[in-house]
């Protein structure tokens, strides 16, 4: 009984021989630091007024489910437009247009025409970029003596073996005009890079609602409009605009879902949202297999984008962003509307706690990623991880294409396998948390890309299986990455931070394409190994965000720092004459008081909800 009483009151017997200097020099244990972190987390949870209101109005009610459902169609379209280049640049076998011979032999069949006017390779195949010089002879003389002098194609090309119309035979992108897929992908990635930076800034300054609508409008204009381009360079311009829209929507959507949901519902919603990315890949593959023309592919595939115009009236703004911008009344009205949709009532006592944040809490800029030590660390670490993911994913994709696998198989099979891989993240996140889930998935996917670079090319079937497993692991790591990064970054700079780390993904992807096109296997293997080691080592430095409150401002950021014990040793929290045991008991006492306070607050809120059903009126829509 005496021991329990001493623990609750925080009074313990201190040995006389232990003086103040010994107490100051005595090292603090890890358990003490963990107690400080727990106390800080409880205090922050109490300060998270938005999270408390979201719990009262329903953590995953009708309003939140509708919000998550609104992300399904856009995410499917993201995958459609992202991978469309794979099918519109399908390989074509060109031959020089030698229709001049039809003037002297109009009854010649196509094989006879090619046989008389095209030179052959040493293996017997017709050359694709050379033709015999036209002559004024009659047909009998041409057949008897043959043609000897060659020149480059002058009248364009024909594609007798082609069954579909692609960009290659539409704009004759062959021979001297040949454009490889790596160049197109590089331009697409550069658009993704600029879009990440631009829309990240717009999202934090003008709101999630405005940023999503702007990105969807850009997607409609450039995605659907790509079907009407009349030149190859104009097509590249439209693809550049599409990639910017894809980056903008991804960042803004993740931010909005993160700020409307709490707990595990947030992770589940983002995972489900990313699963529809795989649906978009399968939708693209099916259309590309059925439709004979690349313009029809963009017309039919881009048509669902027009339904996104309705998001002007259906999409909500983030209440956390509104609070950080000082729009407290708008945030209250929005929360009341969401509660009415969920058929819940928010007590006025909770709404009254939403107060205008101070200037120090709302002031934030891109320069804070340099000045704020913890924010800088989070951005650099997640940038290294994202670089590894981008580098590894494009390495695996490059290898799969080199194996000569059918283009439809390359998209459908990974798309199907990535769905259960993403769903498995639910189990990982609940069992081992965000940090270690990211480490496991990144290690597995990156390790597969490293193995594939060192495997002998004779084991083709085994290598294809390794590539598929690696792509599934990296798809899972992308989901965990978005969840973890969004929870690490504060609301005032969440979208900007996501945009900055996406830059690292683009750099890794471009570097992988460059090394792969140059066949620099040794250098590629070395960079893959180094990136894995660096990413996993740095990832361990970050704090865990599982069951932790969502940070809104840079004030008191981060929630759980490693400097707590240093502050204790410096005497910044308690007096210098307090021993470790006294400090522990003080913290435990505070935790007990916080638990009682939370219980009493919950009971009070429940009573107010029952007695005052009409306190919160829904906002007009």
Coordinates of C-alpha atoms in Angstrom, one line a residue:
X1 CA 0.0 0.0 0.0
X2 CA 2.8 2.4 0.9
X3 CA 4.6 1.7 -2.4
X4 CA 1.4 2.4 -4.4
X5 CA 0.8 5.6 -2.5
X6 CA 4.3 6.8 -3.1
X7 CA 4.0 6.0 -6.8
X8 CA 0.8 8.1 -7.1
X9 CA 2.0 11.0 -5.2
X10 CA 5.5 11.0 -6.8
X11 CA 7.2 10.9 -3.3
X12 CA 10.1 8.5 -2.9
X13 CA 12.9 8.2 -0.4
X14 CA 16.2 9.5 -1.9
X15 CA 19.4 8.1 -0.5
X16 CA 21.3 10.7 1.5
X17 CA 24.6 9.8 -0.2
X18 CA 23.2 10.8 -3.6
X19 CA 24.0 14.5 -3.8
X20 CA 22.9 17.0 -6.5
X21 CA 26.0 16.6 -8.6
X22 CA 25.6 12.8 -8.8
X23 CA 22.0 13.2 -9.7
X24 CA 22.9 15.6 -12.5
X25 CA 25.6 13.3 -13.9
X26 CA 23.5 10.1 -13.6
X27 CA 22.4 9.0 -17.1
X28 CA 18.7 8.9 -17.8
X29 CA 17.3 5.6 -19.0
X30 CA 15.4 4.9 -22.2
X31 CA 12.3 4.2 -20.2
X32 CA 12.3 7.8 -18.9
X33 CA 12.6 9.1 -22.4
X34 CA 9.7 7.0 -23.5
X35 CA 7.6 8.3 -20.7
X36 CA 8.3 11.8 -21.8
X37 CA 7.3 11.0 -25.3
X38 CA 4.1 9.3 -24.1
X39 CA 3.3 12.4 -22.0
X40 CA 3.9 14.7 -25.0
X41 CA 1.7 12.5 -27.2
X42 CA -1.2 12.6 -24.8
X43 CA -0.9 16.4 -24.5
X44 CA -0.9 16.8 -28.3
X45 CA -3.9 14.5 -28.7
X46 CA -5.8 16.7 -26.3
X47 CA -4.8 19.7 -28.3
X48 CA -5.9 18.1 -31.6
X49 CA -9.4 19.6 -31.6
X50 CA -10.2 18.5 -35.1
X51 CA -9.4 14.9 -34.4
X52 CA -11.7 15.0 -31.3
X53 CA -14.5 16.4 -33.4
X54 CA -14.0 13.8 -36.2
X55 CA -14.3 11.1 -33.6
X56 CA -17.5 12.5 -32.3
X57 CA -19.1 12.9 -35.7
X58 CA -18.0 9.4 -36.8
X59 CA -14.6 8.3 -37.7
X60 CA -15.7 6.7 -41.0
X61 CA -19.3 7.6 -41.6
X62 CA -21.2 8.3 -44.7
X63 CA -19.4 11.6 -45.4
X64 CA -15.9 10.0 -45.2
X65 CA -17.0 7.0 -47.3
X66 CA -18.3 9.3 -50.0
X67 CA -15.1 11.3 -49.9
X68 CA -13.0 8.1 -50.4
X69 CA -15.3 6.9 -53.2
X70 CA -14.7 10.2 -55.0
X71 CA -11.1 9.3 -55.4
X72 CA -11.8 6.1 -57.4
X73 CA -12.4 7.4 -60.9
X74 CA -9.5 10.0 -60.8
X75 CA -7.0 7.4 -59.6
X76 CA -8.1 5.0 -62.4
X77 CA -7.6 7.8 -64.9
X78 CA -4.2 8.5 -63.4
X79 CA -3.0 5.0 -64.3
X80 CA -4.6 5.2 -67.8
X81 CA -2.9 8.4 -68.8
X82 CA 0.4 7.5 -67.1
X83 CA 1.0 4.3 -69.0
X84 CA -0.8 5.2 -72.3
X85 CA 2.6 5.8 -74.0
X86 CA 3.4 2.1 -73.8
X87 CA 0.6 1.3 -76.3
X88 CA 0.6 4.4 -78.5
X89 CA 4.3 3.8 -79.2
X90 CA 3.8 0.1 -80.1
X91 CA 6.6 -1.3 -82.2
X92 CA 6.0 -1.1 -86.0
X93 CA 8.0 -2.5 -88.9
X94 CA 8.4 0.3 -91.5
X95 CA 9.4 0.0 -95.2
X96 CA 10.1 2.8 -97.7
X97 CA 7.2 3.9 -99.7
X98 CA 8.1 2.8 -103.3
X99 CA 4.8 3.5 -105.0
X100 CA 6.7 5.0 -108.0
X101 CA 7.0 1.5 -109.5
X102 CA 3.2 1.2 -109.7
X103 CA 3.3 3.7 -112.6
X104 CA 5.0 1.0 -114.8
X105 CA 3.5 -2.0 -113.0
X106 CA 0.1 -1.2 -111.7
X107 CA -0.8 -4.8 -111.2
X108 CA 2.1 -5.7 -108.9
X109 CA 1.2 -7.2 -105.6
X110 CA 2.7 -5.6 -102.4
X111 CA 5.3 -8.4 -101.9
X112 CA 6.4 -8.1 -105.5
X113 CA 6.7 -4.3 -105.2
X114 CA 8.9 -4.6 -102.1
X115 CA 11.0 -7.3 -103.7
X116 CA 11.8 -5.2 -106.7
X117 CA 12.4 -1.8 -104.9
X118 CA 13.9 -2.6 -101.5
X119 CA 17.5 -3.8 -100.7
X120 CA 17.9 -6.7 -98.3
X121 CA 19.8 -7.2 -95.1
X122 CA 22.5 -10.0 -94.9
X123 CA 19.9 -12.2 -93.2
X124 CA 17.4 -11.7 -96.1
X125 CA 15.0 -9.2 -94.5
X126 CA 14.1 -6.0 -96.2
X127 CA 16.0 -2.9 -95.1
X128 CA 13.7 -0.3 -93.4
X129 CA 15.5 2.9 -94.1
X130 CA 16.8 2.4 -97.7
X131 CA 15.3 2.0 -101.1
X132 CA 16.5 1.6 -104.7
X133 CA 16.8 4.8 -106.7
X134 CA 13.8 5.2 -109.0
X135 CA 14.5 4.7 -112.7
X136 CA 12.5 5.4 -115.9
X137 CA 12.8 1.8 -117.2
X138 CA 9.8 -0.3 -118.1
X139 CA 8.8 -3.2 -115.8
X140 CA 10.4 -5.9 -117.9
X141 CA 13.8 -4.2 -117.8
X142 CA 13.5 -3.7 -114.0
X143 CA 12.7 -7.4 -113.5
X144 CA 15.4 -8.5 -115.9
X145 CA 18.3 -6.4 -114.8
X146 CA 17.4 -5.3 -111.3
X147 CA 18.2 -2.1 -109.4
X148 CA 21.5 -1.4 -107.8
X149 CA 21.7 2.2 -106.5
X150 CA 20.2 2.9 -103.1
X151 CA 19.1 6.1 -101.3
X152 CA 17.2 7.0 -98.1
X153 CA 13.4 7.0 -98.1
X154 CA 12.0 10.0 -100.0
X155 CA 8.3 9.5 -100.1
X156 CA 7.6 8.3 -96.5
X157 CA 7.0 4.8 -95.2
X158 CA 4.4 2.1 -95.4
X159 CA 3.6 -0.4 -92.6
X160 CA 2.2 -3.6 -94.3
X161 CA 2.5 -5.7 -91.2
X162 CA 0.7 -3.2 -88.9
X163 CA -2.9 -3.9 -87.8
X164 CA -3.3 -0.8 -85.6
X165 CA -2.7 2.9 -86.0
X166 CA -0.1 4.2 -83.6
X167 CA 1.9 7.4 -83.2
X168 CA 4.8 5.7 -85.0
X169 CA 3.0 5.2 -88.3
X170 CA 0.8 8.3 -87.8
X171 CA 3.9 10.7 -87.8
X172 CA 6.5 8.3 -89.4
X173 CA 8.7 8.2 -86.3
X174 CA 11.2 5.8 -87.8
X175 CA 14.7 5.9 -89.2
X176 CA 16.0 9.5 -88.9
X177 CA 12.8 10.6 -87.2
X178 CA 12.8 7.7 -84.7
X179 CA 12.0 8.6 -81.1
X180 CA 12.5 6.0 -78.5
X181 CA 10.2 5.4 -75.5
X182 CA 12.9 6.6 -73.1
X183 CA 12.8 10.1 -74.5
X184 CA 9.0 10.3 -74.2
X185 CA 9.1 9.0 -70.7
X186 CA 11.8 11.5 -69.7
X187 CA 9.6 14.4 -70.9
X188 CA 6.7 12.9 -69.0
X189 CA 8.8 12.6 -65.9
X190 CA 10.0 16.2 -66.2
X191 CA 6.3 17.3 -66.3
X192 CA 5.7 15.2 -63.2
X193 CA 8.6 17.0 -61.5
X194 CA 7.3 20.5 -62.3
X195 CA 3.8 19.5 -61.5
X196 CA 4.9 18.2 -58.1
X197 CA 6.5 21.5 -57.2
X198 CA 3.8 23.8 -58.6
X199 CA 0.8 22.0 -57.3
X200 CA 2.4 21.3 -54.0
X201 CA 2.7 25.1 -53.5
X202 CA -0.8 25.8 -54.8
X203 CA -2.3 23.1 -52.6
X204 CA -0.9 24.6 -49.4
X205 CA -1.6 28.2 -50.4
X206 CA -5.0 28.0 -52.0
X207 CA -6.4 24.8 -50.6
X208 CA -6.9 21.2 -51.3
X209 CA -10.3 21.8 -53.0
X210 CA -8.9 24.4 -55.5
X211 CA -5.8 22.3 -56.2
X212 CA -7.8 19.1 -57.0
X213 CA -10.2 20.9 -59.3
X214 CA -7.4 22.6 -61.1
X215 CA -5.5 19.4 -61.6
X216 CA -8.7 17.6 -62.8
X217 CA -9.4 20.5 -65.2
X218 CA -5.8 20.2 -66.6
X219 CA -6.3 16.4 -66.9
X220 CA -9.5 16.9 -68.9
X221 CA -8.0 19.5 -71.3
X222 CA -4.7 17.7 -72.0
X223 CA -5.8 14.1 -71.6
X224 CA -8.8 14.3 -73.8
X225 CA -7.2 16.9 -76.1
X226 CA -4.2 14.6 -76.8
X227 CA -6.5 12.7 -79.3
X228 CA -6.6 15.8 -81.6
X229 CA -2.9 16.7 -81.9
X230 CA -1.6 17.0 -85.4
X231 CA 2.2 16.7 -84.7
X232 CA 4.5 14.7 -82.6
X233 CA 5.9 17.7 -80.8
X234 CA 2.4 18.9 -79.9
X235 CA 1.7 15.4 -78.5
X236 CA 4.8 15.7 -76.3
X237 CA 3.5 19.1 -75.1
X238 CA 0.1 17.6 -74.1
X239 CA 1.9 14.7 -72.4
X240 CA 3.9 17.2 -70.4
X241 CA 0.6 18.9 -69.3
X242 CA -1.0 15.5 -68.4
X243 CA 2.0 14.6 -66.2
X244 CA 1.7 17.8 -64.3
X245 CA -2.0 17.1 -63.7
X246 CA -1.2 13.6 -62.4
X247 CA 1.3 14.9 -59.9
X248 CA -1.0 17.7 -58.7
X249 CA -4.0 15.4 -58.1
X250 CA -1.9 12.7 -56.4
X251 CA -0.5 15.2 -53.9
X252 CA -3.7 17.1 -53.3
X253 CA -5.8 13.9 -52.9
X254 CA -3.5 12.3 -50.4
X255 CA -3.5 15.5 -48.4
X256 CA -7.3 15.8 -48.4
X257 CA -7.9 12.2 -47.4
X258 CA -5.2 12.3 -44.7
X259 CA -6.8 15.4 -43.1
X260 CA -10.4 14.2 -43.1
X261 CA -9.7 10.7 -41.6
X262 CA -8.3 9.5 -38.4
X263 CA -6.5 6.4 -37.1
X264 CA -6.4 3.3 -39.3
X265 CA -9.2 4.6 -41.4
X266 CA -6.8 7.0 -43.0
X267 CA -4.4 4.2 -44.0
X268 CA -7.2 2.0 -45.2
X269 CA -8.6 4.7 -47.4
X270 CA -5.3 5.5 -49.1
X271 CA -4.7 1.8 -49.7
X272 CA -8.1 1.4 -51.3
X273 CA -7.5 4.6 -53.3
X274 CA -4.2 3.2 -54.7
X275 CA -5.9 -0.2 -55.5
X276 CA -8.0 1.7 -58.1
X277 CA -4.7 2.7 -59.8
X278 CA -4.3 -1.0 -60.7
X279 CA -7.9 -0.9 -62.0
X280 CA -6.9 1.9 -64.3
X281 CA -4.0 -0.1 -65.7
X282 CA -6.3 -3.1 -66.5
X283 CA -8.8 -0.7 -68.1
X284 CA -6.1 0.8 -70.3
X285 CA -4.8 -2.6 -71.4
X286 CA -8.3 -3.8 -72.3
X287 CA -9.0 -0.7 -74.4
X288 CA -5.6 -0.8 -76.1
X289 CA -6.3 -4.5 -77.1
X290 CA -9.7 -3.7 -78.5
X291 CA -9.4 -0.3 -80.2
X292 CA -7.4 -0.1 -83.5
X293 CA -6.4 3.5 -83.3
X294 CA -4.4 5.5 -80.8
X295 CA -6.7 8.5 -81.1
X296 CA -9.7 6.3 -80.2
X297 CA -7.8 5.2 -77.2
X298 CA -7.5 8.7 -75.8
X299 CA -11.1 9.6 -76.8
X300 CA -12.7 6.6 -75.1
X301 CA -10.3 6.4 -72.2
X302 CA -10.5 10.1 -71.5
X303 CA -14.3 10.4 -71.7
X304 CA -14.9 9.5 -68.0
X305 CA -12.9 12.5 -67.1
X306 CA -15.8 14.8 -68.0
X307 CA -17.8 13.2 -65.1
X308 CA -15.2 14.8 -62.7
X309 CA -16.8 18.2 -63.4
X310 CA -19.4 17.3 -60.8
X311 CA -16.6 17.5 -58.2
X312 CA -17.2 21.2 -58.1
X313 CA -20.3 20.6 -56.0
X314 CA -19.3 17.3 -54.3
X315 CA -15.8 17.8 -53.1
X316 CA -15.2 19.3 -49.6
X317 CA -12.3 21.4 -48.4
X318 CA -10.0 20.2 -45.6
X319 CA -11.1 21.5 -42.2
X320 CA -7.5 21.4 -41.0
X321 CA -6.3 23.6 -43.8
X322 CA -9.1 26.0 -43.1
X323 CA -8.1 26.3 -39.5
X324 CA -4.4 26.9 -40.4
X325 CA -5.6 29.7 -42.7
X326 CA -7.6 31.3 -40.0
X327 CA -11.0 30.4 -41.5
X328 CA -12.4 29.1 -38.3
X329 CA -16.1 29.7 -39.0
X330 CA -15.9 28.0 -42.4
X331 CA -14.2 25.0 -40.7
X332 CA -17.0 24.8 -38.1
X333 CA -19.7 25.0 -40.8
X334 CA -18.0 22.3 -42.8
X335 CA -17.6 20.0 -39.8
X336 CA -21.3 20.5 -38.9
X337 CA -22.3 19.6 -42.5
X338 CA -20.2 16.4 -42.3
X339 CA -21.8 15.5 -39.0
X340 CA -25.3 16.0 -40.4
X341 CA -24.5 13.7 -43.3
X342 CA -23.3 11.1 -40.7
X343 CA -26.5 11.8 -38.7
X344 CA -24.4 12.9 -35.7
X345 CA -24.4 16.1 -33.6
X346 CA -21.2 17.9 -32.5
X347 CA -21.5 19.5 -29.0
X348 CA -21.0 23.2 -28.9
X349 CA -18.3 22.7 -26.2
X350 CA -16.1 21.0 -28.8
X351 CA -16.8 23.6 -31.5
X352 CA -16.0 26.4 -29.1
X353 CA -12.6 24.9 -28.6
X354 CA -11.7 25.7 -32.3
X355 CA -9.9 29.0 -31.9
X356 CA -8.0 31.1 -34.3
X357 CA -4.4 29.9 -34.4
X358 CA -1.6 32.2 -33.7
X359 CA 0.6 33.8 -36.3
X360 CA 3.6 31.6 -35.3
X361 CA 1.5 28.5 -36.0
X362 CA 0.2 29.5 -39.4
X363 CA 3.4 31.2 -40.8
X364 CA 5.2 28.7 -43.0
X365 CA 7.1 28.8 -46.2
X366 CA 9.3 26.6 -48.4
X367 CA 12.3 28.0 -46.5
X368 CA 11.2 26.1 -43.4
X369 CA 12.4 22.9 -45.1
X370 CA 15.9 24.4 -44.7
X371 CA 15.6 26.2 -41.4
X372 CA 13.6 23.6 -39.4
X373 CA 15.9 20.8 -38.5
X374 CA 13.4 18.1 -38.1
X375 CA 11.4 19.1 -41.2
X376 CA 14.7 19.1 -43.2
X377 CA 15.6 15.6 -41.9
X378 CA 12.1 14.2 -42.8
X379 CA 12.3 15.6 -46.3
X380 CA 15.9 14.4 -47.0
X381 CA 15.2 10.9 -45.6
X382 CA 12.0 10.4 -47.5
X383 CA 13.6 11.8 -50.6
X384 CA 16.3 9.2 -50.4
X385 CA 13.7 6.5 -49.9
X386 CA 11.6 7.8 -52.8
X387 CA 14.7 8.0 -55.0
X388 CA 15.4 4.3 -54.3
X389 CA 11.8 3.4 -55.2
X390 CA 11.8 5.3 -58.5
X391 CA 15.2 3.9 -59.5
X392 CA 14.3 0.3 -58.6
X393 CA 10.8 0.4 -60.3
X394 CA 12.1 1.7 -63.6
X395 CA 15.0 -0.7 -63.5
X396 CA 12.6 -3.6 -63.2
X397 CA 10.3 -2.2 -65.9
X398 CA 13.2 -1.8 -68.3
X399 CA 14.3 -5.4 -67.7
X400 CA 10.8 -6.7 -68.3
X401 CA 10.7 -5.0 -71.7
X402 CA 14.1 -6.3 -72.6
X403 CA 12.8 -9.9 -72.1
X404 CA 10.5 -9.5 -75.0
X405 CA 7.3 -10.1 -73.0
X406 CA 4.1 -9.2 -74.7
X407 CA 3.1 -5.6 -73.9
X408 CA -0.4 -6.5 -72.7
X409 CA 1.0 -9.2 -70.4
X410 CA 3.5 -6.7 -69.0
X411 CA 0.7 -4.5 -67.8
X412 CA -2.2 -6.9 -66.9
X413 CA -0.3 -9.4 -64.7
X414 CA 1.5 -6.9 -62.5
X415 CA -1.7 -4.8 -62.3
X416 CA -3.6 -7.8 -60.9
X417 CA -0.8 -8.9 -58.5
X418 CA -0.4 -5.4 -57.1
X419 CA -3.9 -5.3 -55.7
X420 CA -3.3 -8.0 -53.1
X421 CA 0.2 -6.6 -52.5
X422 CA -1.4 -3.2 -51.5
X423 CA -4.0 -4.9 -49.4
X424 CA -1.3 -6.8 -47.5
X425 CA -0.1 -3.4 -46.3
X426 CA -3.1 -3.2 -44.0
X427 CA -1.7 -6.1 -42.0
X428 CA 1.9 -4.7 -42.0
X429 CA 0.8 -1.3 -40.9
X430 CA -1.2 -2.6 -38.0
X431 CA 1.5 -5.1 -36.8
X432 CA 4.8 -3.3 -37.3
X433 CA 3.9 0.3 -37.9
X434 CA 4.6 2.8 -40.7
X435 CA 8.4 3.0 -40.4
X436 CA 9.2 -0.7 -40.5
X437 CA 6.5 -1.4 -43.1
X438 CA 8.2 1.1 -45.4
X439 CA 11.6 -0.5 -44.7
X440 CA 10.4 -4.0 -45.4
X441 CA 8.6 -3.2 -48.7
X442 CA 11.4 -0.9 -50.0
X443 CA 14.1 -3.5 -49.1
X444 CA 12.2 -6.4 -50.8
X445 CA 11.5 -4.4 -54.0
X446 CA 15.0 -2.9 -54.3
X447 CA 16.7 -6.2 -53.5
X448 CA 14.8 -7.7 -56.4
X449 CA 16.0 -5.0 -58.7
X450 CA 19.6 -5.6 -57.5
X451 CA 19.3 -9.4 -58.1
X452 CA 17.8 -9.0 -61.6
X453 CA 20.9 -7.0 -62.6
X454 CA 23.3 -9.8 -61.6
X455 CA 21.2 -12.8 -62.7
X456 CA 22.4 -14.7 -65.9
X457 CA 20.1 -13.9 -68.9
X458 CA 19.6 -17.6 -69.6
X459 CA 17.2 -18.0 -66.7
X460 CA 14.4 -16.0 -68.4
X461 CA 11.4 -17.5 -66.6
X462 CA 13.0 -17.0 -63.1
X463 CA 14.0 -13.4 -63.9
X464 CA 10.4 -12.6 -65.0
X465 CA 9.1 -14.0 -61.7
X466 CA 11.6 -11.9 -59.8
X467 CA 10.6 -8.8 -61.7
X468 CA 6.9 -9.3 -60.9
X469 CA 7.6 -9.9 -57.2
X470 CA 9.8 -6.8 -57.2
X471 CA 7.1 -4.6 -58.8
X472 CA 4.5 -5.8 -56.4
X473 CA 6.8 -5.0 -53.4
X474 CA 7.5 -1.5 -54.8
X475 CA 3.8 -0.9 -55.4
X476 CA 3.2 -1.7 -51.8
X477 CA 6.0 0.6 -50.7
X478 CA 4.4 3.5 -52.7
X479 CA 1.2 3.1 -50.6
X480 CA 3.1 3.0 -47.3
X481 CA 5.3 5.9 -48.4
X482 CA 2.3 8.2 -49.0
X483 CA 0.7 7.3 -45.7
X484 CA 3.9 7.7 -43.7
X485 CA 5.1 10.9 -45.4
X486 CA 1.6 12.6 -45.1
X487 CA 1.5 11.8 -41.4
X488 CA 5.1 13.1 -40.8
X489 CA 4.5 16.4 -42.5
X490 CA 2.5 19.3 -40.9
X491 CA -0.7 20.5 -42.5
X492 CA 0.7 23.9 -43.4
X493 CA 3.4 22.3 -45.6
X494 CA 2.1 18.8 -46.2
X495 CA 1.5 19.2 -50.0
X496 CA 4.7 21.1 -50.5
X497 CA 6.7 18.4 -48.7
X498 CA 5.1 15.7 -50.8
X499 CA 6.0 17.6 -53.9
X500 CA 9.6 18.0 -52.9
X501 CA 10.1 14.3 -52.2
X502 CA 8.4 13.4 -55.5
X503 CA 11.3 15.3 -57.2
X504 CA 13.7 12.6 -55.8
X505 CA 11.4 9.9 -57.4
X506 CA 11.7 11.6 -60.8
X507 CA 15.5 11.8 -60.4
X508 CA 15.8 8.1 -59.6
X509 CA 13.5 7.2 -62.5
X510 CA 15.4 9.3 -65.1
X511 CA 18.8 8.0 -63.8
X512 CA 17.5 4.4 -64.2
X513 CA 16.3 5.1 -67.8
X514 CA 19.7 6.7 -68.7
X515 CA 21.8 3.8 -67.3
X516 CA 19.4 1.2 -68.8
X517 CA 19.6 2.7 -72.3
X518 CA 23.4 2.8 -72.1
X519 CA 23.6 -0.8 -70.9
X520 CA 25.8 0.2 -67.9
X521 CA 24.9 -2.9 -65.8
X522 CA 27.9 -2.6 -63.4
X523 CA 27.2 1.0 -62.6
X524 CA 23.5 0.4 -62.3
X525 CA 24.1 -2.5 -59.8
X526 CA 26.4 -0.4 -57.7
X527 CA 24.0 2.5 -57.5
X528 CA 21.1 0.1 -56.7
X529 CA 23.1 -1.4 -53.8
X530 CA 24.2 2.0 -52.4
X531 CA 20.7 3.4 -52.6
X532 CA 19.2 0.5 -50.7
X533 CA 21.8 0.8 -47.9
X534 CA 21.4 4.6 -47.6
X535 CA 17.6 4.5 -47.7
X536 CA 17.2 1.8 -45.1
X537 CA 19.8 3.4 -42.8
X538 CA 18.2 6.8 -42.9
X539 CA 14.7 5.4 -42.6
X540 CA 15.5 4.1 -39.1
X541 CA 16.1 7.7 -38.0
X542 CA 12.4 8.8 -38.4
X543 CA 9.8 8.6 -35.7
X544 CA 6.8 6.2 -35.8
X545 CA 3.5 7.9 -36.6
X546 CA 1.2 4.9 -35.9
X547 CA -1.6 6.0 -33.5
X548 CA 0.1 9.4 -33.2
X549 CA -1.7 12.8 -33.7
X550 CA -1.5 14.5 -37.0
X551 CA 0.8 17.6 -36.8
X552 CA -0.8 20.8 -38.1
X553 CA 1.8 23.5 -37.7
X554 CA 5.5 23.9 -37.2
X555 CA 4.9 25.0 -33.6
X556 CA 6.2 22.2 -31.3
X557 CA 7.1 20.1 -34.4
X558 CA 7.8 17.2 -34.3
X559 CA 5.5 15.6 -31.8
X560 CA 8.1 13.1 -30.6
X561 CA 11.6 14.3 -30.7
X562 CA 14.8 12.7 -29.6
X563 CA 15.8 15.7 -27.6
X564 CA 13.5 15.1 -24.7
X565 CA 16.0 13.5 -22.5
X566 CA 18.5 16.3 -23.3
X567 CA 16.0 18.8 -22.1
X568 CA 15.6 16.8 -18.9
X569 CA 19.3 16.6 -18.3
X570 CA 19.6 20.4 -18.9
X571 CA 17.0 21.0 -16.3
X572 CA 14.6 22.6 -18.7
X573 CA 11.6 20.5 -17.5
X574 CA 12.2 19.7 -13.9
X575 CA 14.6 21.0 -11.3
X576 CA 18.2 19.9 -11.2
X577 CA 17.7 18.3 -7.8
X578 CA 15.2 15.8 -9.0
X579 CA 16.4 12.2 -9.5
X580 CA 15.4 9.9 -12.2
X581 CA 12.9 8.0 -10.0
X582 CA 11.2 11.3 -8.9
X583 CA 11.0 12.3 -12.5
X584 CA 9.4 9.0 -13.5
X585 CA 6.9 9.2 -10.7
X586 CA 6.0 12.7 -11.7
X587 CA 5.4 11.7 -15.3
X588 CA 3.4 8.7 -14.3
X589 CA 1.3 10.9 -12.0
X590 CA 0.7 13.2 -15.0
X591 CA -0.3 10.3 -17.2
X592 CA -2.8 9.1 -14.6
X593 CA -4.3 12.6 -14.4
X594 CA -4.4 12.8 -18.2
X595 CA -6.2 9.5 -18.4
X596 CA -8.8 10.7 -15.8
X597 CA -9.2 14.0 -17.7
X598 CA -9.7 12.2 -21.0
X599 CA -12.4 9.9 -19.3
X600 CA -14.2 12.9 -17.8
X601 CA -14.1 14.8 -21.1
X602 CA -15.5 11.8 -23.0
X603 CA -18.3 11.4 -20.5
X604 CA -19.1 15.1 -20.5
X605 CA -19.2 15.2 -24.3
X606 CA -21.5 12.2 -24.3
X607 CA -23.9 13.9 -21.9
X608 CA -23.9 17.1 -23.9
X609 CA -24.6 15.1 -27.1
X610 CA -27.7 13.6 -25.5
X611 CA -29.0 16.8 -24.0
X612 CA -28.3 19.2 -26.8
X613 CA -29.2 17.6 -30.1
X614 CA -29.8 20.9 -31.9
X615 CA -26.7 22.8 -30.9
X616 CA -25.0 22.3 -34.2
X617 CA -26.9 23.3 -37.3
X618 CA -25.6 21.9 -40.7
X619 CA -24.1 24.4 -43.1
X620 CA -26.2 25.1 -46.2
X621 CA -24.9 23.5 -49.4

